[in-house]
Amino acid sequence: MYTVLDPHFGAGETFHALLSLLQRTPSRPFARLRYQAATEFNNPALPTGLLNGVLAPGLHFMQMPELNVELHLWVGNTKAALQEFQGCFDAVLEPDAHRQYGRRMARQPLAMNQPESVAVVGAGIAGSSVALALCQRGVQVHLYDQAGGPATGASGNWVGAFHPHITRGDSPLSRLSRLGFEHTVQALNTLTEQGFLQKDEDWATPGHLQTVPVDEAERTRETLAQLAFPESLVRWAEPDSLLPTPLSGLYFPQGGWVKPARWVQANLQACGSLLTTHYNTPVHDLTALREQHDAVVVCSAEQSIILAPIDGAKVGVVKGQISKLQATVQPNVVLSGESYAIAPPRENWLVLGATYERPVLDLNPTPEADELNVARFRAAFPDWPLGNVVDHRCAVRAVWHDRLPAIGPVPNMPGVFMSTGFASRGLLWAALGGWLVADHCLDQPFESKLLGKIRPRGARA
């Protein structure tokens, strides 16, 4: 793999010229090109089908697998980009590169350590995303799960939402959520282009309305104004502007929904012959897997920290119940905030919830939780007609102490990695986790200040 730094990306002219050259090459380049760039333009000219339009500040990711190219674009000043991009570069697109960047110039391209096989524990959205990312790099994957098939935990929910996160001061969680969102949309688009998913049937991006309480509306609107993000990412929604509700909120025009079990199935199908599944195979200890495989990746939610203990790590478990109702009228956007609701337009049902229940005593659905989901929706959308509850489902979510995921190498366990701690944002973190862990397994990690915050870690004293 070759890593290039372009500190003067501008509108992307040099990058486009490089892509044009690669497109004229008869065969796909063998070595992967990791193109890291900085631009102060928030509306660069990017290849069609990628993140077109005005970009928010910070780190962005775009992948062109047909050319074996990945672009890591920092929107902001070059000094901040050099702090964000860590590690060395094989080349810097700068006339006097060795004088200015000599200490960060690699002596030779980053060699790939191709493992013969990797074991992945957990066949949900996290594990299937890791499996796919490894198979895409030509690695043989063995997928283990104690259940009789994939997506039996939270990944078996009928439908889930994904959208960026907004906080005052643009916290690491918010910046990571934008990056994770880009990974998710690109992963779903790729699977759709390959014929494994169908847009509007298995997933869609109709927009997402996050309602806020009346007493928090003014401060939330001030936060949005301070951030000054492009309206293509998020804008303010007044009461009744999108749906009949007395509440205002944040509207994410690109926010979407996906059927997680279908995504898992698509990931596994796309792995092809490089994937071997081992269902009905509980894993209580990693010793045997570490002996049999070159690396082990733990993606088993709340069980991950048991299989791969980390000194000082604090992981909580939360129970969530979702309720499926007959859809008399379907909202045309995804809803969250004061009430969570998703209604895929080709279905005759609406999903409310999930609840947030601690401590977790069992995973049995209760009428009380259904009533809570319905009551929250009626409070936010009092005039919206609802049908009867026809089904319900419970699952647990693993929550790391700082509410960030845990993705990367496990401390003091060589050859062991994890992608877990997704809490209620698994659909944001899964594709990012798969890409990041796969590169770690091949000794080609993308070194970033922001991504360093989600390496598996203990809580600070």
CSV table of C-alpha atoms in Angstrom, one decimal:
chain,number,residue,atom,x,y,z
A,1,MET,CA,0.0,0.0,0.0
A,2,TYR,CA,1.2,3.5,-0.9
A,3,THR,CA,0.2,6.5,1.3
A,4,VAL,CA,0.2,9.9,-0.2
A,5,LEU,CA,-0.3,13.3,1.5
A,6,ASP,CA,-1.7,16.1,-0.6
A,7,PRO,CA,-1.6,19.2,1.7
A,8,HIS,CA,-3.0,21.4,-1.1
A,9,PHE,CA,-6.0,19.4,-2.3
A,10,GLY,CA,-8.0,22.5,-3.2
A,11,ALA,CA,-10.9,21.6,-5.3
A,12,GLY,CA,-9.4,18.2,-6.2
A,13,GLU,CA,-7.7,18.9,-9.5
A,14,THR,CA,-4.6,16.7,-8.9
A,15,PHE,CA,-6.7,13.9,-7.4
A,16,HIS,CA,-9.0,13.9,-10.4
A,17,ALA,CA,-6.0,13.7,-12.7
A,18,LEU,CA,-4.7,10.7,-10.8
A,19,LEU,CA,-8.0,9.0,-11.0
A,20,SER,CA,-8.2,9.7,-14.7
A,21,LEU,CA,-4.8,8.1,-15.2
A,22,LEU,CA,-5.8,5.0,-13.1
A,23,GLN,CA,-9.0,4.6,-15.1
A,24,ARG,CA,-6.9,4.4,-18.3
A,25,THR,CA,-4.8,1.6,-16.8
A,26,PRO,CA,-5.8,-1.8,-18.4
A,27,SER,CA,-6.0,-3.6,-15.0
A,28,ARG,CA,-6.8,-2.7,-11.5
A,29,PRO,CA,-3.8,-1.5,-9.5
A,30,PHE,CA,-2.3,-4.3,-7.3
A,31,ALA,CA,-1.2,-1.9,-4.5
A,32,ARG,CA,-3.8,0.1,-2.6
A,33,LEU,CA,-3.5,3.9,-2.7
A,34,ARG,CA,-4.3,5.7,0.5
A,35,TYR,CA,-4.7,9.3,-0.5
A,36,GLN,CA,-4.8,11.7,2.5
A,37,ALA,CA,-5.5,15.3,1.7
A,38,ALA,CA,-6.4,18.6,3.2
A,39,THR,CA,-8.6,21.4,1.7
A,40,GLU,CA,-10.2,24.5,2.9
A,41,PHE,CA,-12.8,24.2,0.2
A,42,ASN,CA,-16.0,22.8,1.7
A,43,ASN,CA,-17.4,22.0,-1.8
A,44,PRO,CA,-14.6,20.2,-3.6
A,45,ALA,CA,-15.2,18.4,-6.9
A,46,LEU,CA,-15.4,14.8,-5.9
A,47,PRO,CA,-16.0,11.8,-8.2
A,48,THR,CA,-19.7,11.3,-9.1
A,49,GLY,CA,-21.6,9.1,-6.7
A,50,LEU,CA,-19.4,10.0,-3.7
A,51,LEU,CA,-20.0,12.8,-1.1
A,52,ASN,CA,-21.0,15.5,-3.5
A,53,GLY,CA,-22.1,18.9,-2.3
A,54,VAL,CA,-21.0,21.0,0.7
A,55,LEU,CA,-19.0,19.1,3.4
A,56,ALA,CA,-18.9,19.7,7.1
A,57,PRO,CA,-15.5,20.5,8.7
A,58,GLY,CA,-13.4,17.5,9.7
A,59,LEU,CA,-12.5,14.1,8.4
A,60,HIS,CA,-14.3,12.4,5.4
A,61,PHE,CA,-13.9,9.0,3.8
A,62,MET,CA,-14.5,8.0,0.2
A,63,GLN,CA,-13.6,4.6,-1.3
A,64,MET,CA,-13.2,3.7,-5.0
A,65,PRO,CA,-12.7,-0.1,-4.9
A,66,GLU,CA,-12.6,-0.5,-8.6
A,67,LEU,CA,-9.4,1.6,-8.7
A,68,ASN,CA,-8.0,0.3,-5.3
A,69,VAL,CA,-8.1,3.9,-4.0
A,70,GLU,CA,-9.3,5.4,-0.7
A,71,LEU,CA,-9.5,9.1,-0.1
A,72,HIS,CA,-9.3,10.6,3.5
A,73,LEU,CA,-10.1,14.2,3.1
A,74,TRP,CA,-9.7,16.8,5.9
A,75,VAL,CA,-11.9,19.8,5.4
A,76,GLY,CA,-10.1,22.6,7.3
A,77,ASN,CA,-6.6,24.0,7.6
A,78,THR,CA,-3.5,22.0,6.7
A,79,LYS,CA,-2.0,22.3,10.2
A,80,ALA,CA,-5.0,20.6,11.7
A,81,ALA,CA,-4.9,18.0,9.0
A,82,LEU,CA,-1.3,17.1,9.9
A,83,GLN,CA,-2.3,16.7,13.5
A,84,GLU,CA,-5.2,14.4,12.4
A,85,PHE,CA,-3.2,12.3,10.0
A,86,GLN,CA,-0.7,10.4,12.0
A,87,GLY,CA,2.0,8.0,10.8
A,88,CYS,CA,4.2,8.3,7.8
A,89,PHE,CA,3.7,9.0,4.1
A,90,ASP,CA,5.4,7.4,1.1
A,91,ALA,CA,5.0,10.6,-0.9
A,92,VAL,CA,4.0,14.2,-0.2
A,93,LEU,CA,2.7,16.4,-3.1
A,94,GLU,CA,4.9,19.3,-2.2
A,95,PRO,CA,7.9,20.7,-4.1
A,96,ASP,CA,10.2,20.7,-1.1
A,97,ALA,CA,8.6,17.7,0.6
A,98,HIS,CA,11.7,16.1,2.2
A,99,ARG,CA,12.7,19.4,3.9
A,100,GLN,CA,9.2,20.1,5.3
A,101,TYR,CA,8.0,16.5,5.9
A,102,GLY,CA,11.3,14.5,6.2
A,103,ARG,CA,10.5,13.1,9.6
A,104,ARG,CA,7.2,11.7,8.3
A,105,MET,CA,8.4,10.3,5.0
A,106,ALA,CA,8.4,6.5,5.0
A,107,ARG,CA,11.6,4.7,3.8
A,108,GLN,CA,9.5,2.1,2.0
A,109,PRO,CA,5.9,1.4,1.2
A,110,LEU,CA,3.8,-0.2,4.0
A,111,ALA,CA,4.0,-3.9,3.4
A,112,MET,CA,0.9,-6.0,3.8
A,113,ASN,CA,0.9,-8.9,6.3
A,114,GLN,CA,-1.7,-11.1,4.6
A,115,PRO,CA,-3.0,-13.5,7.2
A,116,GLU,CA,-4.0,-17.0,6.1
A,117,SER,CA,-7.2,-17.0,8.2
A,118,VAL,CA,-9.0,-14.8,10.7
A,119,ALA,CA,-11.6,-15.9,13.2
A,120,VAL,CA,-14.5,-13.5,13.8
A,121,VAL,CA,-16.7,-14.1,16.8
A,122,GLY,CA,-20.3,-12.8,16.4
A,123,ALA,CA,-22.5,-13.0,13.3
A,124,GLY,CA,-24.4,-9.7,13.7
A,125,ILE,CA,-23.9,-6.4,11.9
A,126,ALA,CA,-20.5,-5.9,13.6
A,127,GLY,CA,-19.1,-9.3,12.8
A,128,SER,CA,-20.5,-9.6,9.3
A,129,SER,CA,-19.0,-6.2,8.5
A,130,VAL,CA,-15.6,-7.3,9.7
A,131,ALA,CA,-15.9,-10.5,7.8
A,132,LEU,CA,-16.8,-8.7,4.6
A,133,ALA,CA,-13.9,-6.2,4.9
A,134,LEU,CA,-11.5,-9.0,5.4
A,135,CYS,CA,-12.8,-11.1,2.5
A,136,GLN,CA,-12.6,-8.0,0.3
A,137,ARG,CA,-8.9,-8.0,1.1
A,138,GLY,CA,-8.5,-11.7,0.1
A,139,VAL,CA,-8.5,-13.1,3.6
A,140,GLN,CA,-10.1,-16.5,4.6
A,141,VAL,CA,-12.6,-15.8,7.4
A,142,HIS,CA,-14.1,-18.2,9.8
A,143,LEU,CA,-17.3,-16.8,11.5
A,144,TYR,CA,-18.4,-18.2,14.8
A,145,ASP,CA,-21.8,-17.7,16.6
A,146,GLN,CA,-23.6,-19.5,19.3
A,147,ALA,CA,-26.9,-19.1,17.6
A,148,GLY,CA,-28.2,-21.3,14.7
A,149,GLY,CA,-27.8,-18.4,12.2
A,150,PRO,CA,-26.8,-14.8,11.7
A,151,ALA,CA,-28.4,-11.7,13.2
A,152,THR,CA,-30.2,-13.1,16.2
A,153,GLY,CA,-29.4,-10.3,18.6
A,154,ALA,CA,-30.0,-6.6,18.1
A,155,SER,CA,-29.1,-7.1,14.4
A,156,GLY,CA,-32.3,-9.1,14.1
A,157,ASN,CA,-34.5,-6.0,14.7
A,158,TRP,CA,-36.9,-5.4,11.9
A,159,VAL,CA,-35.5,-2.0,11.0
A,160,GLY,CA,-33.1,0.6,12.5
A,161,ALA,CA,-32.1,4.2,11.8
A,162,PHE,CA,-28.7,5.9,11.0
A,163,HIS,CA,-27.9,9.6,11.0
A,164,PRO,CA,-25.0,11.9,12.1
A,165,HIS,CA,-25.0,13.2,15.7
A,166,ILE,CA,-24.9,16.9,16.7
A,167,THR,CA,-23.4,18.2,19.9
A,168,ARG,CA,-22.4,21.6,21.2
A,169,GLY,CA,-18.7,22.1,20.5
A,170,ASP,CA,-18.7,19.2,17.9
A,171,SER,CA,-17.5,16.5,20.3
A,172,PRO,CA,-15.5,13.4,19.1
A,173,LEU,CA,-18.7,11.4,19.2
A,174,SER,CA,-20.3,13.9,16.7
A,175,ARG,CA,-17.2,13.9,14.4
A,176,LEU,CA,-17.0,10.1,14.5
A,177,SER,CA,-20.7,9.8,13.7
A,178,ARG,CA,-20.3,11.8,10.5
A,179,LEU,CA,-17.4,9.6,9.5
A,180,GLY,CA,-19.4,6.5,10.4
A,181,PHE,CA,-22.4,7.7,8.5
A,182,GLU,CA,-20.2,8.0,5.3
A,183,HIS,CA,-18.9,4.5,5.8
A,184,THR,CA,-22.5,3.2,6.2
A,185,VAL,CA,-23.9,4.9,3.2
A,186,GLN,CA,-21.0,3.8,1.0
A,187,ALA,CA,-21.2,0.2,2.2
A,188,LEU,CA,-25.0,0.0,1.5
A,189,ASN,CA,-24.6,1.6,-1.9
A,190,THR,CA,-21.8,-0.9,-2.8
A,191,LEU,CA,-23.9,-3.9,-1.7
A,192,THR,CA,-26.9,-2.5,-3.7
A,193,GLU,CA,-24.7,-2.0,-6.9
A,194,GLN,CA,-23.6,-5.6,-6.5
A,195,GLY,CA,-27.2,-6.8,-6.3
A,196,PHE,CA,-27.1,-8.0,-2.7
A,197,LEU,CA,-29.5,-5.2,-1.4
A,198,GLN,CA,-32.4,-3.3,-2.9
A,199,LYS,CA,-32.7,0.3,-2.2
A,200,ASP,CA,-36.2,1.4,-0.9
A,201,GLU,CA,-36.8,-2.2,0.0
A,202,ASP,CA,-33.9,-3.0,2.3
A,203,TRP,CA,-32.7,0.5,3.1
A,204,ALA,CA,-33.3,4.1,2.1
A,205,THR,CA,-32.3,7.7,3.0
A,206,PRO,CA,-35.6,9.6,3.2
A,207,GLY,CA,-34.4,12.0,5.8
A,208,HIS,CA,-34.5,12.0,9.6
A,209,LEU,CA,-36.2,14.3,12.1
A,210,GLN,CA,-34.8,14.4,15.6
A,211,THR,CA,-37.4,16.2,17.8
A,212,VAL,CA,-36.2,18.0,20.9
A,213,PRO,CA,-38.1,18.9,24.1
A,214,VAL,CA,-39.6,22.4,24.1
A,215,ASP,CA,-37.3,23.6,26.9
A,216,GLU,CA,-34.2,22.5,25.0
A,217,ALA,CA,-35.2,23.9,21.6
A,218,GLU,CA,-33.6,27.3,21.9
A,219,ARG,CA,-30.3,26.0,23.1
A,220,THR,CA,-30.3,23.3,20.4
A,221,ARG,CA,-31.0,25.9,17.7
A,222,GLU,CA,-28.2,28.0,19.0
A,223,THR,CA,-25.8,25.0,18.9
A,224,LEU,CA,-26.8,24.5,15.2
A,225,ALA,CA,-26.1,28.1,14.4
A,226,GLN,CA,-22.7,28.0,16.1
A,227,LEU,CA,-21.7,24.9,14.2
A,228,ALA,CA,-22.7,26.4,10.9
A,229,PHE,CA,-22.9,23.1,9.2
A,230,PRO,CA,-24.2,22.9,5.6
A,231,GLU,CA,-28.0,22.4,5.3
A,232,SER,CA,-27.3,19.3,3.2
A,233,LEU,CA,-26.1,17.7,6.5
A,234,VAL,CA,-28.6,19.2,9.0
A,235,ARG,CA,-31.0,22.1,9.3
A,236,TRP,CA,-33.5,23.3,11.8
A,237,ALA,CA,-37.1,22.1,11.5
A,238,GLU,CA,-40.0,24.2,13.0
A,239,PRO,CA,-43.1,22.6,14.5
A,240,ASP,CA,-45.4,21.1,11.8
A,241,SER,CA,-42.9,21.8,9.0
A,242,LEU,CA,-42.3,18.2,8.1
A,243,LEU,CA,-44.9,16.3,10.1
A,244,PRO,CA,-47.8,17.4,12.4
A,245,THR,CA,-46.0,17.9,15.7
A,246,PRO,CA,-45.8,20.7,18.3
A,247,LEU,CA,-42.1,20.0,18.6
A,248,SER,CA,-39.2,21.5,16.6
A,249,GLY,CA,-35.9,19.6,16.0
A,250,LEU,CA,-33.0,18.8,13.8
A,251,TYR,CA,-33.6,17.5,10.3
A,252,PHE,CA,-30.9,15.4,8.6
A,253,PRO,CA,-31.9,15.3,4.9
A,254,GLN,CA,-29.6,12.3,4.2
A,255,GLY,CA,-30.7,10.3,7.3
A,256,GLY,CA,-31.9,6.8,6.7
A,257,TRP,CA,-33.1,3.4,7.7
A,258,VAL,CA,-32.0,-0.1,7.0
A,259,LYS,CA,-33.2,-3.6,7.8
A,260,PRO,CA,-30.2,-4.9,9.8
A,261,ALA,CA,-30.8,-8.6,9.2
A,262,ARG,CA,-30.9,-8.0,5.5
A,263,TRP,CA,-27.6,-6.0,5.8
A,264,VAL,CA,-26.0,-8.9,7.7
A,265,GLN,CA,-27.2,-11.3,5.1
A,266,ALA,CA,-25.9,-9.2,2.2
A,267,ASN,CA,-22.5,-8.9,3.9
A,268,LEU,CA,-22.2,-12.6,4.2
A,269,GLN,CA,-23.3,-13.3,0.7
A,270,ALA,CA,-20.8,-10.7,-0.6
A,271,CYS,CA,-18.0,-12.6,1.2
A,272,GLY,CA,-18.3,-15.5,-1.3
A,273,SER,CA,-16.2,-18.6,-0.9
A,274,LEU,CA,-13.7,-17.0,1.4
A,275,LEU,CA,-16.2,-17.2,4.3
A,276,THR,CA,-16.8,-20.3,6.4
A,277,THR,CA,-19.6,-20.1,9.0
A,278,HIS,CA,-19.7,-22.0,12.3
A,279,TYR,CA,-23.1,-21.6,13.8
A,280,ASN,CA,-24.3,-23.3,17.0
A,281,THR,CA,-20.7,-22.9,18.1
A,282,PRO,CA,-20.4,-21.0,21.4
A,283,VAL,CA,-17.0,-19.4,22.1
A,284,HIS,CA,-16.2,-19.2,25.8
A,285,ASP,CA,-12.4,-18.8,25.5
A,286,LEU,CA,-10.2,-17.5,22.7
A,287,THR,CA,-7.2,-19.8,23.3
A,288,ALA,CA,-8.1,-22.4,20.7
A,289,LEU,CA,-9.1,-19.8,18.1
A,290,ARG,CA,-5.8,-17.9,18.6
A,291,GLU,CA,-3.9,-21.2,18.0
A,292,GLN,CA,-5.9,-22.0,14.9
A,293,HIS,CA,-6.0,-18.6,13.2
A,294,ASP,CA,-3.6,-15.7,12.6
A,295,ALA,CA,-5.9,-13.2,14.2
A,296,VAL,CA,-9.2,-13.2,16.2
A,297,VAL,CA,-11.8,-10.4,16.1
A,298,VAL,CA,-14.4,-10.3,18.8
A,299,CYS,CA,-17.8,-8.8,17.8
A,300,SER,CA,-20.1,-10.2,20.3
A,301,ALA,CA,-21.6,-7.1,22.0
A,302,GLU,CA,-21.8,-7.5,25.8
A,303,GLN,CA,-19.7,-10.8,25.7
A,304,SER,CA,-16.8,-9.1,24.0
A,305,ILE,CA,-15.2,-7.8,27.2
A,306,ILE,CA,-15.5,-11.2,28.8
A,307,LEU,CA,-13.7,-12.9,25.9
A,308,ALA,CA,-11.1,-10.1,25.6
A,309,PRO,CA,-10.8,-8.5,29.1
A,310,ILE,CA,-9.3,-5.0,29.2
A,311,ASP,CA,-7.9,-3.6,32.4
A,312,GLY,CA,-10.2,-0.8,33.7
A,313,ALA,CA,-12.8,-1.1,31.0
A,314,LYS,CA,-16.4,-0.4,32.1
A,315,VAL,CA,-19.1,-1.8,29.9
A,316,GLY,CA,-22.8,-1.5,30.7
A,317,VAL,CA,-25.7,-3.5,29.2
A,318,VAL,CA,-29.1,-1.9,28.3
A,319,LYS,CA,-32.3,-3.7,27.3
A,320,GLY,CA,-34.3,-2.2,24.5
A,321,GLN,CA,-37.8,-3.3,23.3
A,322,ILE,CA,-39.2,-2.2,20.0
A,323,SER,CA,-42.9,-2.4,19.1
A,324,LYS,CA,-44.4,-3.2,15.7
A,325,LEU,CA,-47.8,-1.6,14.9
A,326,GLN,CA,-50.1,-1.7,12.0
A,327,ALA,CA,-49.4,1.3,9.9
A,328,THR,CA,-52.5,3.3,9.2
A,329,VAL,CA,-50.5,6.4,8.0
A,330,GLN,CA,-46.8,6.2,7.5
A,331,PRO,CA,-44.4,9.1,8.3
A,332,ASN,CA,-42.3,9.9,5.3
A,333,VAL,CA,-39.1,10.4,7.4
A,334,VAL,CA,-37.4,8.6,10.1
A,335,LEU,CA,-38.1,9.9,13.6
A,336,SER,CA,-36.1,10.0,16.8
A,337,GLY,CA,-35.5,12.2,19.8
A,338,GLU,CA,-38.7,12.4,21.8
A,339,SER,CA,-40.1,9.4,19.9
A,340,TYR,CA,-38.5,6.8,17.7
A,341,ALA,CA,-40.5,5.6,14.7
A,342,ILE,CA,-39.6,4.0,11.4
A,343,ALA,CA,-42.1,3.0,8.6
A,344,PRO,CA,-40.5,1.5,5.5
A,345,PRO,CA,-42.9,2.6,2.7
A,346,ARG,CA,-43.3,-0.8,1.2
A,347,GLU,CA,-44.4,-2.4,4.5
A,348,ASN,CA,-47.7,-2.2,6.2
A,349,TRP,CA,-46.1,-1.7,9.7
A,350,LEU,CA,-44.5,0.9,11.8
A,351,VAL,CA,-41.8,0.3,14.4
A,352,LEU,CA,-41.7,2.3,17.6
A,353,GLY,CA,-38.9,2.4,20.2
A,354,ALA,CA,-36.6,1.1,21.6
A,355,THR,CA,-37.0,1.5,25.3
A,356,TYR,CA,-33.9,2.0,27.4
A,357,GLU,CA,-34.1,-0.4,30.4
A,358,ARG,CA,-31.7,-1.0,33.2
A,359,PRO,CA,-30.9,-3.3,34.9
A,360,VAL,CA,-31.4,-6.1,32.4
A,361,LEU,CA,-33.3,-8.9,34.3
A,362,ASP,CA,-34.5,-10.8,31.2
A,363,LEU,CA,-35.2,-10.4,27.5
A,364,ASN,CA,-38.9,-11.0,27.7
A,365,PRO,CA,-41.1,-8.4,25.9
A,366,THR,CA,-43.7,-6.7,28.1
A,367,PRO,CA,-47.0,-4.9,27.5
A,368,GLU,CA,-45.7,-2.1,29.6
A,369,ALA,CA,-42.8,-1.4,27.3
A,370,ASP,CA,-45.2,-1.4,24.3
A,371,GLU,CA,-47.3,1.1,26.2
A,372,LEU,CA,-44.3,3.3,26.9
A,373,ASN,CA,-43.3,3.3,23.2
A,374,VAL,CA,-46.8,4.2,22.2
A,375,ALA,CA,-47.1,6.9,24.9
A,376,ARG,CA,-43.9,8.6,23.8
A,377,PHE,CA,-45.1,8.7,20.2
A,378,ARG,CA,-48.5,10.1,21.1
A,379,ALA,CA,-46.8,12.8,23.2
A,380,ALA,CA,-44.7,13.9,20.3
A,381,PHE,CA,-47.3,13.4,17.5
A,382,PRO,CA,-50.7,13.7,19.3
A,383,ASP,CA,-52.7,13.9,16.0
A,384,TRP,CA,-51.0,10.9,14.3
A,385,PRO,CA,-53.2,7.8,14.0
A,386,LEU,CA,-51.7,4.6,15.2
A,387,GLY,CA,-52.8,1.0,14.6
A,388,ASN,CA,-52.6,-1.9,17.0
A,389,VAL,CA,-49.5,-3.5,18.4
A,390,VAL,CA,-48.9,-6.7,16.4
A,391,ASP,CA,-45.5,-7.8,17.6
A,392,HIS,CA,-42.6,-6.8,19.8
A,393,ARG,CA,-38.9,-7.7,20.2
A,394,CYS,CA,-36.2,-7.3,22.8
A,395,ALA,CA,-32.4,-7.1,22.5
A,396,VAL,CA,-29.5,-5.8,24.5
A,397,ARG,CA,-26.9,-3.2,23.7
A,398,ALA,CA,-23.4,-2.9,25.0
A,399,VAL,CA,-22.5,0.6,26.2
A,400,TRP,CA,-18.8,1.6,26.8
A,401,HIS,CA,-18.1,3.9,29.7
A,402,ASP,CA,-17.6,7.0,27.4
A,403,ARG,CA,-20.4,6.0,24.9
A,404,LEU,CA,-17.9,5.6,22.1
A,405,PRO,CA,-17.4,2.2,20.3
A,406,ALA,CA,-14.4,0.0,20.9
A,407,ILE,CA,-12.7,-0.7,17.6
A,408,GLY,CA,-9.2,-1.9,17.1
A,409,PRO,CA,-6.5,-4.1,18.8
A,410,VAL,CA,-7.1,-5.3,22.3
A,411,PRO,CA,-4.4,-4.2,24.7
A,412,ASN,CA,-2.0,-7.0,25.9
A,413,MET,CA,-3.6,-9.6,23.6
A,414,PRO,CA,-1.5,-9.7,20.4
A,415,GLY,CA,-3.4,-10.8,17.4
A,416,VAL,CA,-6.8,-10.1,19.0
A,417,PHE,CA,-9.0,-7.2,17.9
A,418,MET,CA,-12.6,-6.1,18.6
A,419,SER,CA,-15.4,-4.2,17.1
A,420,THR,CA,-18.0,-3.7,19.7
A,421,GLY,CA,-19.6,-1.2,22.2
A,422,PHE,CA,-21.9,0.2,19.6
A,423,ALA,CA,-24.8,1.0,22.1
A,424,SER,CA,-27.7,2.2,20.0
A,425,ARG,CA,-25.6,3.3,17.1
A,426,GLY,CA,-24.6,0.0,15.6
A,427,LEU,CA,-25.7,1.0,12.1
A,428,LEU,CA,-23.3,4.0,12.3
A,429,TRP,CA,-20.3,2.1,13.6
A,430,ALA,CA,-20.4,-1.3,11.9
A,431,ALA,CA,-19.0,-0.5,8.4
A,432,LEU,CA,-16.4,1.8,9.9
A,433,GLY,CA,-15.4,-0.9,12.4
A,434,GLY,CA,-15.1,-3.5,9.6
A,435,TRP,CA,-12.8,-1.4,7.5
A,436,LEU,CA,-10.7,-0.3,10.4
A,437,VAL,CA,-10.2,-3.8,12.0
A,438,ALA,CA,-9.5,-5.4,8.6
A,439,ASP,CA,-6.6,-2.9,8.0
A,440,HIS,CA,-5.3,-3.7,11.5
A,441,CYS,CA,-5.3,-7.4,10.7
A,442,LEU,CA,-3.2,-6.7,7.6
A,443,ASP,CA,-0.8,-4.4,9.6
A,444,GLN,CA,-2.0,-1.4,7.5
A,445,PRO,CA,-4.0,0.6,10.0
A,446,PHE,CA,-5.1,4.1,9.2
A,447,GLU,CA,-3.6,6.2,11.9
A,448,SER,CA,-5.8,9.1,12.9
A,449,LYS,CA,-6.1,11.2,16.0
A,450,LEU,CA,-9.9,10.9,15.9
A,451,LEU,CA,-9.9,7.1,15.4
A,452,GLY,CA,-7.4,6.8,18.2
A,453,LYS,CA,-10.2,7.7,20.6
A,454,ILE,CA,-12.1,4.5,19.8
A,455,ARG,CA,-9.3,2.0,20.3
A,456,PRO,CA,-10.3,-0.6,23.0
A,457,ARG,CA,-9.5,1.1,26.3
A,458,GLY,CA,-10.1,1.3,30.0
A,459,ALA,CA,-11.8,4.1,31.8
A,460,ARG,CA,-9.6,6.9,33.1
A,461,ALA,CA,-9.1,7.0,36.8
